[in-house]
Amino acid sequence: MHHMYREIRETPEALLKVKRKMEEIREIAENLVEKGIKRIFAVGCGTSYYIAVGGLYPLIKYSNIDVYPLPSSEFFLNYLNKVDSKAAVVGISRSGSTAETLEALKRANRRGGLTIAISCNEEAEMLEIVDKSFAVKVEEKSIIMTKSFSTMSYALSCLSAHYLKEIEIEEGKILVGELEKIPDVSKITLEKGEVAREFAKKFVEEGIRGFIYLGSGPAYALALEGSLKIKETSYSMSEAMPTLEFRHGPMALLGEKIKLVIIALEGDTLEVTLRLIQEVKEKGHAPFVLTNSDKAAEVEGIYIPVGLNETLTVPVMITPLQLLAYYYCVSKGLNPDKPRHLVKYVGRF
Ligand code: F1P
């Protein structure tokens, strides 16, 4: 069995490790409030940057605190002027050794920012240089990040939700209550996601040459990470964009051997996403849809009625997309455990 597949299957138990340490996360949220933090940067590289994009949505949707999900490099090259004692910088890194993320945290420290680390490595050097840290031991032999994405997404979502509760935003209490369910919901999306195998084989048989992942809001983080998994394991061209952006140019690609992967989540973005699905079908395209809404259930794809607030779905709805990339890779006769040119982490820049 490939490391990548086994590690996807281990996601629910990895999420339980975060749940067991929830009090540590609540204490970090409490510290953000005590310090009077006015803006929060979440930074990472590759998959870990996409964790930053998805994990801040509770704050984006339900608070007026300024949030900046950024690649670590973009943060320290272009945003340092916004860092002072009222800024928090959350570094996200499976290894805790990625050069750009370490550099981002070191420069944030020098500007007096409150630095926080989230990692899957309890011995990470990153944990030594920050003010507060949260780490769980979630080891992956695979270069390709899978359960580690869900783990650190869950941790960041928990931090966001607990912050909302600490500043007495009504939705905070609701979200914190829902956090408890996530490890069990993960078992459901894992089992329902296995049907991705049939779709992956079909894509290979159809000679699909490229993918465009569409998602809005939290689903945009799912689109970014789902697209990266395909690139990393199958060397297929793949792009992710906010759902309605597809209509402003990329729509011209319909007719080529591409497959649209559209993530449709219950919530503020569902209606426009359903209209886009209808629009591309009328143009003769058969999109693949990952959804938790019965309103999109009849479209070809994977329907999992996950009863979570949309801002908490990223750690669990990514699993079917990880499985889709895994099965597409092996259906093409490639080895997901030996991705061309990639390393476990990039230790210099
Ligand atoms: C970040 C990262 C991964 C990528 C590859 C190289 O690692 O860019 O996202 O998939 O493994 O490293 P980390 O900072 O999360 O350890």
Short mmCIF file of C-alpha atoms and ligand atoms in Angstrom, two decimals:
data_model
loop_
_atom_site.label_atom_id
_atom_site.label_comp_id
_atom_site.label_asym_id
_atom_site.label_seq_id
_atom_site.Cartn_x
_atom_site.Cartn_y
_atom_site.Cartn_z
CA MET A 1 0.00 0.00 0.00
CA HIS A 2 1.30 3.48 -0.87
CA HIS A 3 2.21 5.78 2.03
CA MET A 4 -0.04 8.47 0.53
CA TYR A 5 -3.13 6.24 0.59
CA ARG A 6 -2.47 4.87 4.07
CA GLU A 7 -1.93 8.35 5.43
CA ILE A 8 -5.20 9.62 3.89
CA ARG A 9 -6.93 6.74 5.69
CA GLU A 10 -5.30 7.83 8.97
CA THR A 11 -6.90 11.31 8.87
CA PRO A 12 -9.65 10.73 11.48
CA GLU A 13 -7.17 9.55 14.13
CA ALA A 14 -4.90 12.51 13.36
CA LEU A 15 -7.79 14.90 13.90
CA LEU A 16 -8.50 13.26 17.24
CA LYS A 17 -5.00 14.26 18.39
CA VAL A 18 -5.93 17.91 17.80
CA LYS A 19 -9.28 17.52 19.56
CA ARG A 20 -7.51 16.09 22.64
CA LYS A 21 -5.33 19.24 22.85
CA MET A 22 -8.14 21.74 22.23
CA GLU A 23 -7.47 23.56 25.52
CA GLU A 24 -4.01 24.56 24.24
CA ILE A 25 -5.67 26.17 21.23
CA ARG A 26 -8.21 27.96 23.38
CA GLU A 27 -5.39 29.41 25.48
CA ILE A 28 -3.67 30.78 22.36
CA ALA A 29 -6.98 32.38 21.29
CA GLU A 30 -7.30 33.91 24.74
CA ASN A 31 -3.78 35.35 24.38
CA LEU A 32 -4.71 36.99 21.05
CA VAL A 33 -7.53 38.81 22.86
CA GLU A 34 -5.38 39.76 25.86
CA LYS A 35 -2.76 41.30 23.55
CA GLY A 36 -5.45 43.31 21.72
CA ILE A 37 -4.41 41.86 18.35
CA LYS A 38 -5.93 43.84 15.49
CA ARG A 39 -4.73 41.87 12.46
CA ILE A 40 -3.78 38.26 11.89
CA PHE A 41 -1.40 36.92 9.23
CA ALA A 42 -1.41 33.19 8.51
CA VAL A 43 1.57 32.12 6.44
CA GLY A 44 2.90 28.90 4.92
CA CYS A 45 4.26 27.39 1.71
CA GLY A 46 2.52 25.14 -0.81
CA THR A 47 -0.08 23.02 0.94
CA SER A 48 0.59 24.88 4.18
CA TYR A 49 -0.29 28.20 2.51
CA TYR A 50 -3.61 26.69 1.45
CA ILE A 51 -4.20 25.71 5.08
CA ALA A 52 -3.83 29.42 5.89
CA VAL A 53 -6.41 30.32 3.22
CA GLY A 54 -9.02 27.89 4.56
CA GLY A 55 -8.45 28.14 8.30
CA LEU A 56 -9.14 31.87 8.62
CA TYR A 57 -12.67 31.78 7.18
CA PRO A 58 -14.43 31.80 10.56
CA LEU A 59 -12.71 35.17 11.18
CA ILE A 60 -13.41 36.42 7.64
CA LYS A 61 -17.12 35.55 7.81
CA TYR A 62 -17.95 36.45 11.40
CA SER A 63 -15.56 39.15 12.66
CA ASN A 64 -14.11 42.48 11.60
CA ILE A 65 -10.51 41.59 12.45
CA ASP A 66 -8.20 42.01 9.44
CA VAL A 67 -6.81 38.70 8.23
CA TYR A 68 -4.11 38.02 5.66
CA PRO A 69 -3.54 34.43 4.43
CA LEU A 70 -0.25 34.65 2.51
CA PRO A 71 2.59 32.56 1.11
CA SER A 72 5.43 32.91 3.63
CA SER A 73 7.65 34.48 0.96
CA GLU A 74 5.07 37.13 -0.02
CA PHE A 75 4.60 37.99 3.64
CA PHE A 76 8.24 38.75 4.44
CA LEU A 77 8.98 40.33 1.05
CA ASN A 78 5.99 42.65 0.87
CA TYR A 79 3.91 42.88 4.05
CA LEU A 80 6.31 43.47 6.93
CA ASN A 81 5.32 47.13 7.17
CA LYS A 82 1.94 45.96 8.52
CA VAL A 83 3.54 44.05 11.42
CA ASP A 84 3.68 45.65 14.87
CA SER A 85 2.70 44.68 18.43
CA LYS A 86 -0.95 44.52 17.37
CA ALA A 87 -0.28 41.95 14.66
CA ALA A 88 -0.20 38.17 15.10
CA VAL A 89 1.67 36.00 12.60
CA VAL A 90 0.72 32.31 12.50
CA GLY A 91 3.34 30.14 10.78
CA ILE A 92 1.99 26.83 9.44
CA SER A 93 4.40 24.02 8.61
CA ARG A 94 4.24 20.23 8.68
CA SER A 95 8.02 19.95 9.06
CA GLY A 96 8.57 23.21 10.93
CA SER A 97 11.73 23.60 8.86
CA THR A 98 10.63 25.31 5.64
CA ALA A 99 13.05 28.19 5.06
CA GLU A 100 10.53 30.82 3.94
CA THR A 101 8.23 30.15 6.88
CA LEU A 102 11.09 30.32 9.39
CA GLU A 103 12.25 33.59 7.79
CA ALA A 104 8.72 35.00 7.98
CA LEU A 105 8.48 34.26 11.70
CA LYS A 106 11.99 35.60 12.46
CA ARG A 107 11.24 38.90 10.71
CA ALA A 108 7.83 39.13 12.40
CA ASN A 109 9.57 38.69 15.76
CA ARG A 110 11.96 41.53 14.93
CA ARG A 111 9.00 43.81 14.23
CA GLY A 112 7.37 42.99 17.56
CA GLY A 113 4.57 40.85 16.20
CA LEU A 114 3.01 38.06 18.26
CA THR A 115 4.32 34.90 16.56
CA ILE A 116 2.50 31.58 16.66
CA ALA A 117 3.44 28.21 15.11
CA ILE A 118 1.22 25.30 14.05
CA SER A 119 3.06 22.11 13.14
CA CYS A 120 2.84 18.32 12.85
CA ASN A 121 6.38 18.01 14.24
CA GLU A 122 6.73 18.35 18.02
CA GLU A 123 10.52 18.77 17.68
CA ALA A 124 10.32 21.45 14.99
CA GLU A 125 12.87 24.28 15.16
CA MET A 126 9.99 26.60 14.28
CA LEU A 127 8.51 25.97 17.73
CA GLU A 128 11.63 27.39 19.39
CA ILE A 129 11.44 30.83 17.75
CA VAL A 130 7.79 31.78 18.35
CA ASP A 131 5.83 33.20 21.28
CA LYS A 132 3.12 30.51 21.23
CA SER A 133 2.96 27.15 19.47
CA PHE A 134 0.61 24.25 18.84
CA ALA A 135 2.05 20.94 17.62
CA VAL A 136 0.75 17.40 17.30
CA LYS A 137 2.84 14.38 16.31
CA VAL A 138 1.37 13.46 12.93
CA GLU A 139 4.05 11.77 10.88
CA GLU A 140 3.90 11.32 7.11
CA LYS A 141 6.35 9.21 5.15
CA SER A 142 4.81 10.63 1.98
CA ILE A 143 6.26 13.82 0.54
CA ILE A 144 2.67 14.62 -0.46
CA MET A 145 0.81 16.23 2.44
CA THR A 146 -2.61 14.68 3.15
CA LYS A 147 -3.62 14.00 6.78
CA SER A 148 -1.25 16.80 7.79
CA PHE A 149 -3.32 19.26 5.71
CA SER A 150 -6.50 18.19 7.53
CA THR A 151 -4.74 18.22 10.91
CA MET A 152 -3.33 21.74 10.66
CA SER A 153 -6.47 23.06 8.95
CA TYR A 154 -8.47 21.75 11.89
CA ALA A 155 -6.06 23.39 14.36
CA LEU A 156 -6.27 26.77 12.59
CA SER A 157 -10.08 26.54 12.29
CA CYS A 158 -10.20 25.78 16.03
CA LEU A 159 -8.04 28.82 16.78
CA SER A 160 -10.30 31.02 14.65
CA ALA A 161 -13.49 29.66 16.24
CA HIS A 162 -12.17 29.96 19.80
CA TYR A 163 -11.05 33.54 19.07
CA LEU A 164 -14.61 34.38 17.99
CA LYS A 165 -15.94 32.82 21.20
CA GLU A 166 -13.39 34.71 23.32
CA ILE A 167 -14.53 38.05 21.83
CA GLU A 168 -18.14 36.95 22.41
CA ILE A 169 -19.23 36.76 18.76
CA GLU A 170 -22.44 34.67 18.74
CA GLU A 171 -21.26 32.36 15.96
CA GLY A 172 -18.16 31.56 18.01
CA LYS A 173 -20.12 29.49 20.51
CA ILE A 174 -21.88 27.64 17.66
CA LEU A 175 -18.63 26.92 15.80
CA VAL A 176 -16.81 25.76 18.95
CA GLY A 177 -19.67 23.34 19.55
CA GLU A 178 -19.35 21.98 16.02
CA LEU A 179 -15.57 21.49 16.31
CA GLU A 180 -16.16 18.45 18.52
CA LYS A 181 -17.84 16.61 15.62
CA ILE A 182 -15.04 17.00 13.08
CA PRO A 183 -12.99 13.80 13.76
CA ASP A 184 -16.16 11.69 13.40
CA VAL A 185 -17.31 13.58 10.27
CA SER A 186 -13.90 12.84 8.80
CA LYS A 187 -14.68 9.10 8.94
CA ILE A 188 -17.76 9.76 6.78
CA THR A 189 -16.02 11.88 4.13
CA LEU A 190 -13.23 9.29 4.03
CA GLU A 191 -15.58 6.38 3.35
CA LYS A 192 -17.86 8.31 0.95
CA GLY A 193 -14.76 9.70 -0.78
CA GLU A 194 -13.60 6.24 -1.86
CA VAL A 195 -15.97 6.44 -4.85
CA ALA A 196 -13.38 8.86 -6.29
CA ARG A 197 -11.60 5.75 -7.56
CA GLU A 198 -14.29 5.19 -10.23
CA PHE A 199 -14.18 8.80 -11.35
CA ALA A 200 -10.37 8.79 -11.55
CA LYS A 201 -10.41 5.73 -13.80
CA LYS A 202 -13.08 7.40 -15.99
CA PHE A 203 -10.96 10.57 -16.34
CA VAL A 204 -8.01 8.49 -17.55
CA GLU A 205 -10.22 6.58 -20.01
CA GLU A 206 -11.63 9.89 -21.33
CA GLY A 207 -8.10 11.17 -21.92
CA ILE A 208 -8.54 14.20 -19.64
CA ARG A 209 -5.48 16.41 -20.07
CA GLY A 210 -6.00 19.02 -17.38
CA PHE A 211 -8.16 20.20 -14.52
CA ILE A 212 -9.67 23.45 -13.32
CA TYR A 213 -10.80 23.44 -9.68
CA LEU A 214 -13.45 25.98 -8.72
CA GLY A 215 -14.45 27.00 -5.20
CA SER A 216 -15.67 30.11 -3.42
CA GLY A 217 -15.00 31.07 0.20
CA PRO A 218 -13.76 28.07 2.22
CA ALA A 219 -14.24 25.96 -0.93
CA TYR A 220 -11.53 28.06 -2.60
CA ALA A 221 -8.99 26.57 -0.16
CA LEU A 222 -10.29 23.12 -1.11
CA ALA A 223 -9.90 24.00 -4.81
CA LEU A 224 -6.33 25.22 -4.29
CA GLU A 225 -5.26 22.10 -2.37
CA GLY A 226 -7.18 19.65 -4.56
CA SER A 227 -5.53 21.16 -7.63
CA LEU A 228 -2.06 20.99 -6.08
CA LYS A 229 -2.51 17.28 -5.25
CA ILE A 230 -3.19 16.53 -8.92
CA LYS A 231 -0.11 18.52 -10.03
CA GLU A 232 2.20 16.94 -7.45
CA THR A 233 1.18 13.34 -8.11
CA SER A 234 0.09 13.15 -11.77
CA TYR A 235 2.05 15.99 -13.42
CA SER A 236 -1.21 17.16 -15.05
CA MET A 237 -1.83 20.84 -15.66
CA SER A 238 -4.28 21.99 -13.02
CA GLU A 239 -5.44 25.40 -11.88
CA ALA A 240 -7.65 26.62 -9.04
CA MET A 241 -9.69 29.81 -8.97
CA PRO A 242 -12.63 31.40 -7.19
CA THR A 243 -15.76 29.94 -8.78
CA LEU A 244 -17.16 32.92 -10.72
CA GLU A 245 -13.71 33.94 -11.97
CA PHE A 246 -14.00 31.01 -14.37
CA ARG A 247 -16.46 33.05 -16.42
CA HIS A 248 -13.94 35.84 -17.01
CA GLY A 249 -11.64 34.18 -19.54
CA PRO A 250 -10.85 30.60 -18.48
CA MET A 251 -14.30 29.56 -19.77
CA ALA A 252 -12.67 29.59 -23.22
CA LEU A 253 -10.95 26.35 -22.23
CA LEU A 254 -14.24 24.44 -22.34
CA GLY A 255 -14.02 22.12 -25.35
CA GLU A 256 -10.44 21.12 -24.63
CA LYS A 257 -9.79 17.86 -22.81
CA ILE A 258 -10.17 19.44 -19.39
CA LYS A 259 -12.31 18.48 -16.43
CA LEU A 260 -13.97 21.09 -14.22
CA VAL A 261 -13.92 20.08 -10.54
CA ILE A 262 -16.45 22.28 -8.76
CA ILE A 263 -16.80 22.36 -4.99
CA ALA A 264 -20.32 23.39 -3.96
CA LEU A 265 -20.80 24.02 -0.24
CA GLU A 266 -24.04 24.79 1.60
CA GLY A 267 -23.94 28.47 2.53
CA ASP A 268 -23.56 31.93 1.01
CA THR A 269 -21.87 30.73 -2.20
CA LEU A 270 -24.16 27.82 -3.12
CA GLU A 271 -26.69 29.58 -5.35
CA VAL A 272 -24.10 31.20 -7.65
CA THR A 273 -22.20 27.91 -7.78
CA LEU A 274 -25.34 26.03 -8.84
CA ARG A 275 -25.91 28.62 -11.58
CA LEU A 276 -22.36 28.18 -12.86
CA ILE A 277 -22.78 24.39 -12.91
CA GLN A 278 -25.92 24.86 -15.01
CA GLU A 279 -24.13 27.29 -17.31
CA VAL A 280 -21.22 24.94 -18.08
CA LYS A 281 -23.61 22.00 -18.59
CA GLU A 282 -25.49 24.09 -21.15
CA LYS A 283 -22.16 24.56 -22.93
CA GLY A 284 -21.81 20.79 -23.14
CA HIS A 285 -19.38 20.26 -20.26
CA ALA A 286 -19.93 17.58 -17.61
CA PRO A 287 -18.30 18.92 -14.43
CA PHE A 288 -17.29 16.78 -11.46
CA VAL A 289 -18.95 18.22 -8.36
CA LEU A 290 -17.96 17.68 -4.72
CA THR A 291 -20.82 18.89 -2.56
CA ASN A 292 -22.51 18.68 0.84
CA SER A 293 -25.77 20.06 -0.59
CA ASP A 294 -28.69 17.99 -1.87
CA LYS A 295 -29.31 20.82 -4.38
CA ALA A 296 -26.19 19.72 -6.25
CA ALA A 297 -26.49 16.03 -5.49
CA GLU A 298 -27.82 15.02 -8.91
CA VAL A 299 -24.75 16.35 -10.74
CA GLU A 300 -22.02 13.76 -11.42
CA GLY A 301 -19.62 13.68 -8.50
CA ILE A 302 -19.53 13.05 -4.78
CA TYR A 303 -22.36 14.16 -2.47
CA ILE A 304 -21.67 13.98 1.26
CA PRO A 305 -24.35 15.63 3.45
CA VAL A 306 -21.89 17.04 6.00
CA GLY A 307 -23.85 19.06 8.56
CA LEU A 308 -21.10 21.53 9.42
CA ASN A 309 -20.88 25.30 9.09
CA GLU A 310 -19.17 25.94 5.73
CA THR A 311 -16.19 27.58 7.48
CA LEU A 312 -15.38 24.29 9.26
CA THR A 313 -15.65 21.94 6.26
CA VAL A 314 -12.09 22.26 4.89
CA PRO A 315 -10.42 19.63 7.18
CA VAL A 316 -13.00 16.99 6.17
CA MET A 317 -14.10 17.86 2.61
CA ILE A 318 -10.49 17.77 1.35
CA THR A 319 -10.32 13.99 1.84
CA PRO A 320 -12.36 13.05 -1.28
CA LEU A 321 -10.15 15.37 -3.36
CA GLN A 322 -7.01 13.76 -1.94
CA LEU A 323 -8.44 10.34 -2.86
CA LEU A 324 -9.33 11.61 -6.36
CA ALA A 325 -5.72 12.72 -6.91
CA TYR A 326 -4.35 9.47 -5.46
CA TYR A 327 -6.52 7.23 -7.65
CA TYR A 328 -5.93 9.37 -10.75
CA CYS A 329 -2.19 9.04 -10.18
CA VAL A 330 -2.19 5.26 -9.78
CA SER A 331 -4.68 4.89 -12.68
CA LYS A 332 -2.03 6.59 -14.83
CA GLY A 333 0.57 4.08 -13.64
CA LEU A 334 2.49 6.63 -11.56
CA ASN A 335 3.83 6.28 -8.01
CA PRO A 336 2.46 8.95 -5.61
CA ASP A 337 5.24 8.18 -3.15
CA LYS A 338 7.91 9.26 -5.67
CA PRO A 339 6.74 12.68 -6.94
CA ARG A 340 9.14 14.10 -9.52
CA HIS A 341 11.46 16.89 -8.28
CA LEU A 342 9.71 17.25 -4.89
CA VAL A 343 11.23 17.07 -1.40
CA LYS A 344 9.67 16.75 2.04
CA TYR A 345 10.46 20.38 2.79
CA VAL A 346 12.46 23.19 1.15
CA GLY A 347 15.21 24.09 3.65
CA ARG A 348 16.66 27.16 1.88
CA PHE A 349 15.69 29.95 -0.50
C1 F1P B 1 5.65 22.88 2.77
C2 F1P B 1 5.84 22.21 1.40
C3 F1P B 1 4.69 21.28 1.09
C4 F1P B 1 4.90 20.59 -0.26
C5 F1P B 1 6.23 19.87 -0.28
C6 F1P B 1 7.36 20.82 0.09
O1 F1P B 1 6.12 22.04 3.78
O2 F1P B 1 5.87 23.23 0.43
O3 F1P B 1 3.49 22.03 1.04
O4 F1P B 1 3.83 19.68 -0.46
O5 F1P B 1 6.15 18.80 0.63
O6 F1P B 1 7.06 21.48 1.36
P1 F1P B 1 5.90 22.40 5.32
O7 F1P B 1 6.39 23.80 5.55
O8 F1P B 1 4.43 22.28 5.59
O9 F1P B 1 6.72 21.37 6.05
#
